[in-house]
């Protein structure tokens, strides 16, 4: 493709190395991209509160697409610009439908409000929910309360199944009523409103900055990146990517531990 006018990158397993930092080579490439005025957009399953630890050290202060496309976040102004969530009635229907086929599942929910973002409590779990990454972030609430407000992402956790197994069962039962994906295969799926994917959020950002779809290059490694890679003018999978992501990409670069993002962007920057 010609020199891209917008760069979009997943964070974990893509932009960050194993120690959750950006390597000097990748940072130098980001600096060159930003020096040309080309937007560098973070597109992630992370919520807004998990963006500053990546954005601040890398100098990224534009847009971030969060919660797998449900939230567009203005980094510089710490403001939520758009929210596309799951309504409480749909949340209750999803939970009721899956309860009978996934005994032992536990739920968590993310939410966001339009306007200034202060990093306050925007995440809740029902008792027994344990994050597969092992972090201690919890705000335990009864299920009824957890499902009682607009959710940017409903998380379904089952410690005795893989994410692929849960996603297959949920997909068969829920169909196109919701969007289902995952960013780890350790027993956690992420459910969004129908049609809400990383591609959806990235398209919104591209429209905001006036960049055509064909001028976007995007990078990713997990199933929640597939729609974004297919949507972008040039979709790049990391060498460490899930097989389905590699199949969806236009190109496969080196792994996130080998500066795969930088290796591609150095062609133009």
mmCIF file of C-alpha atoms in Angstrom:
data_model
loop_
_atom_site.group_PDB
_atom_site.id
_atom_site.type_symbol
_atom_site.label_atom_id
_atom_site.label_comp_id
_atom_site.label_asym_id
_atom_site.label_seq_id
_atom_site.Cartn_x
_atom_site.Cartn_y
_atom_site.Cartn_z
ATOM 1 C CA UNK A 1 0.000 0.000 0.000
ATOM 2 C CA UNK A 2 0.975 3.651 -0.249
ATOM 3 C CA UNK A 3 2.159 5.443 2.868
ATOM 4 C CA UNK A 4 -0.616 5.005 5.445
ATOM 5 C CA UNK A 5 -2.421 8.024 6.827
ATOM 6 C CA UNK A 6 -3.527 6.338 10.055
ATOM 7 C CA UNK A 7 -1.855 3.640 12.162
ATOM 8 C CA UNK A 8 -4.017 1.423 14.384
ATOM 9 C CA UNK A 9 -2.503 -1.017 16.824
ATOM 10 C CA UNK A 10 -3.717 -3.462 19.408
ATOM 11 C CA UNK A 11 -1.756 -3.196 22.653
ATOM 12 C CA UNK A 12 -1.190 -6.514 24.426
ATOM 13 C CA UNK A 13 0.648 -9.121 22.386
ATOM 14 C CA UNK A 14 1.100 -6.593 19.581
ATOM 15 C CA UNK A 15 2.604 -3.229 20.522
ATOM 16 C CA UNK A 16 3.954 -4.233 23.924
ATOM 17 C CA UNK A 17 6.738 -6.720 24.494
ATOM 18 C CA UNK A 18 6.572 -9.468 27.126
ATOM 19 C CA UNK A 19 7.448 -7.081 29.963
ATOM 20 C CA UNK A 20 4.523 -4.827 28.929
ATOM 21 C CA UNK A 21 6.826 -2.095 27.687
ATOM 22 C CA UNK A 22 7.523 -0.629 24.256
ATOM 23 C CA UNK A 23 11.023 -1.445 23.035
ATOM 24 C CA UNK A 24 13.410 1.351 21.995
ATOM 25 C CA UNK A 25 13.095 0.400 18.310
ATOM 26 C CA UNK A 26 9.305 0.470 18.377
ATOM 27 C CA UNK A 27 9.305 3.728 20.369
ATOM 28 C CA UNK A 28 11.602 5.348 17.809
ATOM 29 C CA UNK A 29 9.203 4.299 15.073
ATOM 30 C CA UNK A 30 6.207 5.719 16.970
ATOM 31 C CA UNK A 31 8.118 8.991 17.387
ATOM 32 C CA UNK A 32 8.743 9.189 13.631
ATOM 33 C CA UNK A 33 5.085 8.466 12.880
ATOM 34 C CA UNK A 34 3.911 11.205 15.249
ATOM 35 C CA UNK A 35 6.464 13.663 13.858
ATOM 36 C CA UNK A 36 4.719 13.444 10.476
ATOM 37 C CA UNK A 37 1.333 14.225 12.025
ATOM 38 C CA UNK A 38 0.013 10.741 11.246
ATOM 39 C CA UNK A 39 -2.482 9.551 13.879
ATOM 40 C CA UNK A 40 -1.385 6.505 15.862
ATOM 41 C CA UNK A 41 -4.501 4.982 17.414
ATOM 42 C CA UNK A 42 -4.552 2.406 20.197
ATOM 43 C CA UNK A 43 -7.324 -0.137 19.542
ATOM 44 C CA UNK A 44 -7.830 -2.495 22.433
ATOM 45 C CA UNK A 45 -10.092 -4.525 24.641
ATOM 46 C CA UNK A 46 -8.771 -2.464 27.558
ATOM 47 C CA UNK A 47 -11.031 0.101 29.233
ATOM 48 C CA UNK A 48 -10.036 3.794 29.252
ATOM 49 C CA UNK A 49 -8.491 3.554 32.720
ATOM 50 C CA UNK A 50 -5.887 1.119 31.357
ATOM 51 C CA UNK A 51 -4.802 3.429 28.527
ATOM 52 C CA UNK A 52 -2.599 6.001 30.367
ATOM 53 C CA UNK A 53 0.066 3.437 31.412
ATOM 54 C CA UNK A 54 0.666 2.820 27.703
ATOM 55 C CA UNK A 55 -0.044 6.256 26.258
ATOM 56 C CA UNK A 56 1.996 8.380 28.634
ATOM 57 C CA UNK A 57 5.422 6.739 28.214
ATOM 58 C CA UNK A 58 4.982 6.430 24.449
ATOM 59 C CA UNK A 59 3.785 9.995 23.866
ATOM 60 C CA UNK A 60 0.473 8.908 22.356
ATOM 61 C CA UNK A 61 -2.150 11.574 23.059
ATOM 62 C CA UNK A 62 -4.710 11.176 20.292
ATOM 63 C CA UNK A 63 -7.535 8.651 20.229
ATOM 64 C CA UNK A 64 -7.933 5.207 21.733
ATOM 65 C CA UNK A 65 -10.624 2.719 20.785
ATOM 66 C CA UNK A 66 -11.438 0.843 23.987
ATOM 67 C CA UNK A 67 -13.597 -2.100 25.090
ATOM 68 C CA UNK A 68 -13.303 -3.782 21.678
ATOM 69 C CA UNK A 69 -14.854 -0.824 19.872
ATOM 70 C CA UNK A 70 -17.568 0.162 22.340
ATOM 71 C CA UNK A 71 -15.767 3.314 23.538
ATOM 72 C CA UNK A 72 -13.833 6.036 21.732
ATOM 73 C CA UNK A 73 -11.558 7.849 24.158
ATOM 74 C CA UNK A 74 -9.737 11.169 23.753
ATOM 75 C CA UNK A 75 -6.426 10.553 25.533
ATOM 76 C CA UNK A 76 -5.189 14.138 25.726
ATOM 77 C CA UNK A 77 -8.410 15.440 27.244
ATOM 78 C CA UNK A 78 -9.226 12.287 29.222
ATOM 79 C CA UNK A 79 -12.716 12.267 27.795
ATOM 80 C CA UNK A 80 -15.094 9.589 26.524
ATOM 81 C CA UNK A 81 -16.416 10.684 23.131
ATOM 82 C CA UNK A 82 -18.794 7.842 22.313
ATOM 83 C CA UNK A 83 -20.277 4.758 23.959
ATOM 84 C CA UNK A 84 -22.026 1.841 22.246
ATOM 85 C CA UNK A 85 -23.239 -0.509 24.949
ATOM 86 C CA UNK A 86 -25.439 -3.438 25.884
ATOM 87 C CA UNK A 87 -28.792 -2.432 27.355
ATOM 88 C CA UNK A 88 -29.861 -4.020 30.673
ATOM 89 C CA UNK A 89 -32.663 -6.065 29.086
ATOM 90 C CA UNK A 90 -30.212 -7.636 26.647
ATOM 91 C CA UNK A 91 -27.696 -8.243 29.452
ATOM 92 C CA UNK A 92 -30.309 -10.136 31.461
ATOM 93 C CA UNK A 93 -31.307 -12.176 28.394
ATOM 94 C CA UNK A 94 -27.674 -13.136 27.723
ATOM 95 C CA UNK A 95 -27.047 -14.149 31.333
ATOM 96 C CA UNK A 96 -30.270 -16.166 31.501
ATOM 97 C CA UNK A 97 -29.541 -17.948 28.213
ATOM 98 C CA UNK A 98 -25.999 -18.936 29.168
ATOM 99 C CA UNK A 99 -26.726 -19.930 32.751
ATOM 100 C CA UNK A 100 -28.277 -23.208 31.715
ATOM 101 C CA UNK A 101 -25.411 -24.365 29.504
ATOM 102 C CA UNK A 102 -22.424 -22.920 31.365
ATOM 103 C CA UNK A 103 -22.933 -23.942 34.999
ATOM 104 C CA UNK A 104 -20.307 -22.316 37.163
ATOM 105 C CA UNK A 105 -19.825 -19.278 34.937
ATOM 106 C CA UNK A 106 -19.161 -15.908 36.535
ATOM 107 C CA UNK A 107 -19.847 -12.457 35.136
ATOM 108 C CA UNK A 108 -18.182 -9.072 35.098
ATOM 109 C CA UNK A 109 -19.180 -5.833 33.405
ATOM 110 C CA UNK A 110 -17.465 -2.697 32.157
ATOM 111 C CA UNK A 111 -19.193 0.645 31.686
ATOM 112 C CA UNK A 112 -18.340 4.204 30.654
ATOM 113 C CA UNK A 113 -20.127 7.534 30.680
ATOM 114 C CA UNK A 114 -19.819 10.231 28.049
ATOM 115 C CA UNK A 115 -17.710 13.230 28.928
ATOM 116 C CA UNK A 116 -14.740 13.810 31.242
ATOM 117 C CA UNK A 117 -13.218 10.587 32.525
ATOM 118 C CA UNK A 118 -11.697 10.586 35.985
ATOM 119 C CA UNK A 119 -10.636 6.934 36.146
ATOM 120 C CA UNK A 120 -13.298 6.123 38.722
ATOM 121 C CA UNK A 121 -15.017 2.789 39.279
ATOM 122 C CA UNK A 122 -16.204 1.496 35.898
ATOM 123 C CA UNK A 123 -15.924 -2.252 36.454
ATOM 124 C CA UNK A 124 -17.882 -4.737 38.548
ATOM 125 C CA UNK A 125 -17.778 -8.484 39.112
ATOM 126 C CA UNK A 126 -20.140 -10.910 40.728
ATOM 127 C CA UNK A 127 -18.683 -12.946 43.614
ATOM 128 C CA UNK A 128 -16.408 -15.722 42.383
ATOM 129 C CA UNK A 129 -15.206 -13.974 39.215
ATOM 130 C CA UNK A 130 -11.440 -14.322 38.860
ATOM 131 C CA UNK A 131 -9.503 -12.561 36.142
ATOM 132 C CA UNK A 132 -7.321 -15.015 34.133
ATOM 133 C CA UNK A 133 -4.465 -12.493 34.252
ATOM 134 C CA UNK A 134 -4.402 -12.772 38.032
ATOM 135 C CA UNK A 135 -4.838 -9.093 38.852
ATOM 136 C CA UNK A 136 -6.802 -8.130 41.908
ATOM 137 C CA UNK A 137 -9.107 -5.511 40.373
ATOM 138 C CA UNK A 138 -12.571 -6.296 41.690
ATOM 139 C CA UNK A 139 -15.703 -4.435 42.655
ATOM 140 C CA UNK A 140 -18.078 -7.193 43.718
ATOM 141 C CA UNK A 141 -21.778 -6.621 43.184
ATOM 142 C CA UNK A 142 -24.869 -8.853 43.077
ATOM 143 C CA UNK A 143 -25.609 -10.072 39.560
ATOM 144 C CA UNK A 144 -28.826 -8.063 39.346
ATOM 145 C CA UNK A 145 -26.923 -4.848 40.029
ATOM 146 C CA UNK A 146 -24.137 -5.789 37.663
ATOM 147 C CA UNK A 147 -26.648 -6.290 34.824
ATOM 148 C CA UNK A 148 -28.705 -3.220 35.680
ATOM 149 C CA UNK A 149 -26.897 -0.545 33.690
ATOM 150 C CA UNK A 150 -25.573 -0.007 30.178
ATOM 151 C CA UNK A 151 -22.468 -2.159 29.717
ATOM 152 C CA UNK A 152 -19.688 -1.541 27.240
ATOM 153 C CA UNK A 153 -18.509 -5.125 27.661
ATOM 154 C CA UNK A 154 -19.932 -8.150 29.448
ATOM 155 C CA UNK A 155 -17.285 -10.688 30.454
ATOM 156 C CA UNK A 156 -18.131 -14.369 30.864
ATOM 157 C CA UNK A 157 -15.605 -16.394 32.866
ATOM 158 C CA UNK A 158 -15.456 -20.172 33.234
ATOM 159 C CA UNK A 159 -12.283 -21.554 34.754
ATOM 160 C CA UNK A 160 -12.800 -25.116 33.440
ATOM 161 C CA UNK A 161 -13.155 -24.206 29.766
ATOM 162 C CA UNK A 162 -11.125 -22.449 27.089
ATOM 163 C CA UNK A 163 -12.321 -19.168 25.676
ATOM 164 C CA UNK A 164 -12.792 -20.822 22.278
ATOM 165 C CA UNK A 165 -15.105 -23.425 23.830
ATOM 166 C CA UNK A 166 -17.172 -20.802 25.633
ATOM 167 C CA UNK A 167 -17.361 -18.637 22.511
ATOM 168 C CA UNK A 168 -18.599 -21.558 20.395
ATOM 169 C CA UNK A 169 -21.393 -22.401 22.847
ATOM 170 C CA UNK A 170 -22.376 -18.767 23.353
ATOM 171 C CA UNK A 171 -22.331 -18.101 19.624
ATOM 172 C CA UNK A 172 -24.658 -21.018 18.885
ATOM 173 C CA UNK A 173 -27.188 -19.814 21.443
ATOM 174 C CA UNK A 174 -26.975 -16.050 21.069
ATOM 175 C CA UNK A 175 -26.423 -15.787 17.324
ATOM 176 C CA UNK A 176 -26.253 -12.232 16.041
ATOM 177 C CA UNK A 177 -27.996 -10.747 19.087
ATOM 178 C CA UNK A 178 -24.531 -9.764 20.363
ATOM 179 C CA UNK A 179 -20.899 -9.727 19.232
ATOM 180 C CA UNK A 180 -18.684 -12.341 20.898
ATOM 181 C CA UNK A 181 -14.902 -12.379 20.949
ATOM 182 C CA UNK A 182 -11.934 -13.055 23.210
ATOM 183 C CA UNK A 183 -8.408 -11.756 23.790
ATOM 184 C CA UNK A 184 -7.088 -14.709 25.788
ATOM 185 C CA UNK A 185 -7.901 -18.403 25.519
ATOM 186 C CA UNK A 186 -7.917 -18.868 29.300
ATOM 187 C CA UNK A 187 -11.641 -19.186 29.876
ATOM 188 C CA UNK A 188 -12.895 -15.634 29.261
ATOM 189 C CA UNK A 189 -15.098 -14.269 26.499
ATOM 190 C CA UNK A 190 -16.070 -10.660 25.888
ATOM 191 C CA UNK A 191 -19.564 -9.753 24.712
ATOM 192 C CA UNK A 192 -20.439 -6.455 23.034
ATOM 193 C CA UNK A 193 -23.562 -4.972 21.509
ATOM 194 C CA UNK A 194 -24.378 -6.336 18.042
ATOM 195 C CA UNK A 195 -22.102 -4.884 15.378
ATOM 196 C CA UNK A 196 -19.700 -3.384 17.898
ATOM 197 C CA UNK A 197 -16.160 -4.535 17.161
ATOM 198 C CA UNK A 198 -12.737 -2.953 16.951
ATOM 199 C CA UNK A 199 -13.495 -2.275 13.274
ATOM 200 C CA UNK A 200 -16.586 -0.309 14.315
ATOM 201 C CA UNK A 201 -14.620 1.900 16.710
ATOM 202 C CA UNK A 202 -11.699 2.371 14.338
ATOM 203 C CA UNK A 203 -14.037 3.404 11.519
ATOM 204 C CA UNK A 204 -15.455 6.080 13.827
ATOM 205 C CA UNK A 205 -11.986 7.433 14.576
ATOM 206 C CA UNK A 206 -10.985 7.359 10.899
ATOM 207 C CA UNK A 207 -14.071 9.430 10.085
ATOM 208 C CA UNK A 208 -13.242 11.903 12.864
ATOM 209 C CA UNK A 209 -9.752 12.509 11.460
ATOM 210 C CA UNK A 210 -10.795 12.379 7.801
ATOM 211 C CA UNK A 211 -8.826 9.293 6.753
ATOM 212 C CA UNK A 212 -10.209 6.817 4.226
ATOM 213 C CA UNK A 213 -10.437 3.128 5.097
ATOM 214 C CA UNK A 214 -7.912 2.146 2.423
ATOM 215 C CA UNK A 215 -5.292 4.434 4.018
ATOM 216 C CA UNK A 216 -5.356 2.629 7.383
ATOM 217 C CA UNK A 217 -2.829 -0.005 8.464
ATOM 218 C CA UNK A 218 -3.794 -2.074 11.492
ATOM 219 C CA UNK A 219 -1.939 -4.566 13.701
ATOM 220 C CA UNK A 220 -3.289 -7.327 15.956
ATOM 221 C CA UNK A 221 -2.848 -10.797 17.394
ATOM 222 C CA UNK A 222 -6.083 -12.161 18.902
ATOM 223 C CA UNK A 223 -9.619 -12.950 17.667
ATOM 224 C CA UNK A 224 -10.902 -9.584 18.870
ATOM 225 C CA UNK A 225 -8.628 -8.035 16.207
ATOM 226 C CA UNK A 226 -9.993 -9.982 13.232
ATOM 227 C CA UNK A 227 -12.690 -7.530 12.135
ATOM 228 C CA UNK A 228 -10.251 -4.615 12.432
ATOM 229 C CA UNK A 229 -7.628 -6.317 10.271
ATOM 230 C CA UNK A 230 -10.233 -7.159 7.649
ATOM 231 C CA UNK A 231 -11.604 -3.609 7.681
ATOM 232 C CA UNK A 232 -8.263 -1.794 7.391
ATOM 233 C CA UNK A 233 -6.659 -1.084 4.042
ATOM 234 C CA UNK A 234 -3.796 -3.280 5.185
ATOM 235 C CA UNK A 235 -4.232 -5.694 8.092
ATOM 236 C CA UNK A 236 -1.104 -7.082 9.739
ATOM 237 C CA UNK A 237 -1.016 -10.075 12.084
ATOM 238 C CA UNK A 238 1.829 -10.676 14.485
ATOM 239 C CA UNK A 239 3.816 -13.916 14.188
ATOM 240 C CA UNK A 240 2.542 -14.808 17.669
ATOM 241 C CA UNK A 241 -1.081 -14.301 16.567
ATOM 242 C CA UNK A 242 -3.931 -16.767 16.821
ATOM 243 C CA UNK A 243 -4.287 -18.873 13.647
ATOM 244 C CA UNK A 244 -7.630 -17.265 12.779
ATOM 245 C CA UNK A 245 -6.046 -13.809 12.976
ATOM 246 C CA UNK A 246 -3.220 -14.827 10.663
ATOM 247 C CA UNK A 247 -5.765 -16.180 8.192
ATOM 248 C CA UNK A 248 -7.634 -12.857 8.220
ATOM 249 C CA UNK A 249 -4.570 -10.651 7.696
ATOM 250 C CA UNK A 250 -3.005 -9.280 4.528
ATOM 251 C CA UNK A 251 0.464 -9.788 5.978
ATOM 252 C CA UNK A 252 2.220 -11.493 8.879
ATOM 253 C CA UNK A 253 5.050 -9.615 10.568
ATOM 254 C CA UNK A 254 7.483 -10.644 13.291
ATOM 255 C CA UNK A 255 6.259 -11.267 16.825
ATOM 256 C CA UNK A 256 5.625 -8.605 19.455
ATOM 257 C CA UNK A 257 8.935 -9.585 21.059
ATOM 258 C CA UNK A 258 10.792 -8.843 17.808
ATOM 259 C CA UNK A 259 9.432 -5.363 17.021
ATOM 260 C CA UNK A 260 6.923 -6.671 14.487
ATOM 261 C CA UNK A 261 4.995 -3.379 14.393
ATOM 262 C CA UNK A 262 8.165 -1.372 13.835
ATOM 263 C CA UNK A 263 9.405 -3.720 11.112
ATOM 264 C CA UNK A 264 6.345 -2.926 9.001
ATOM 265 C CA UNK A 265 6.120 0.796 9.738
ATOM 266 C CA UNK A 266 9.801 1.360 8.961
ATOM 267 C CA UNK A 267 8.913 0.954 5.274
ATOM 268 C CA UNK A 268 7.258 4.359 5.355
ATOM 269 C CA UNK A 269 8.548 6.112 8.491
#
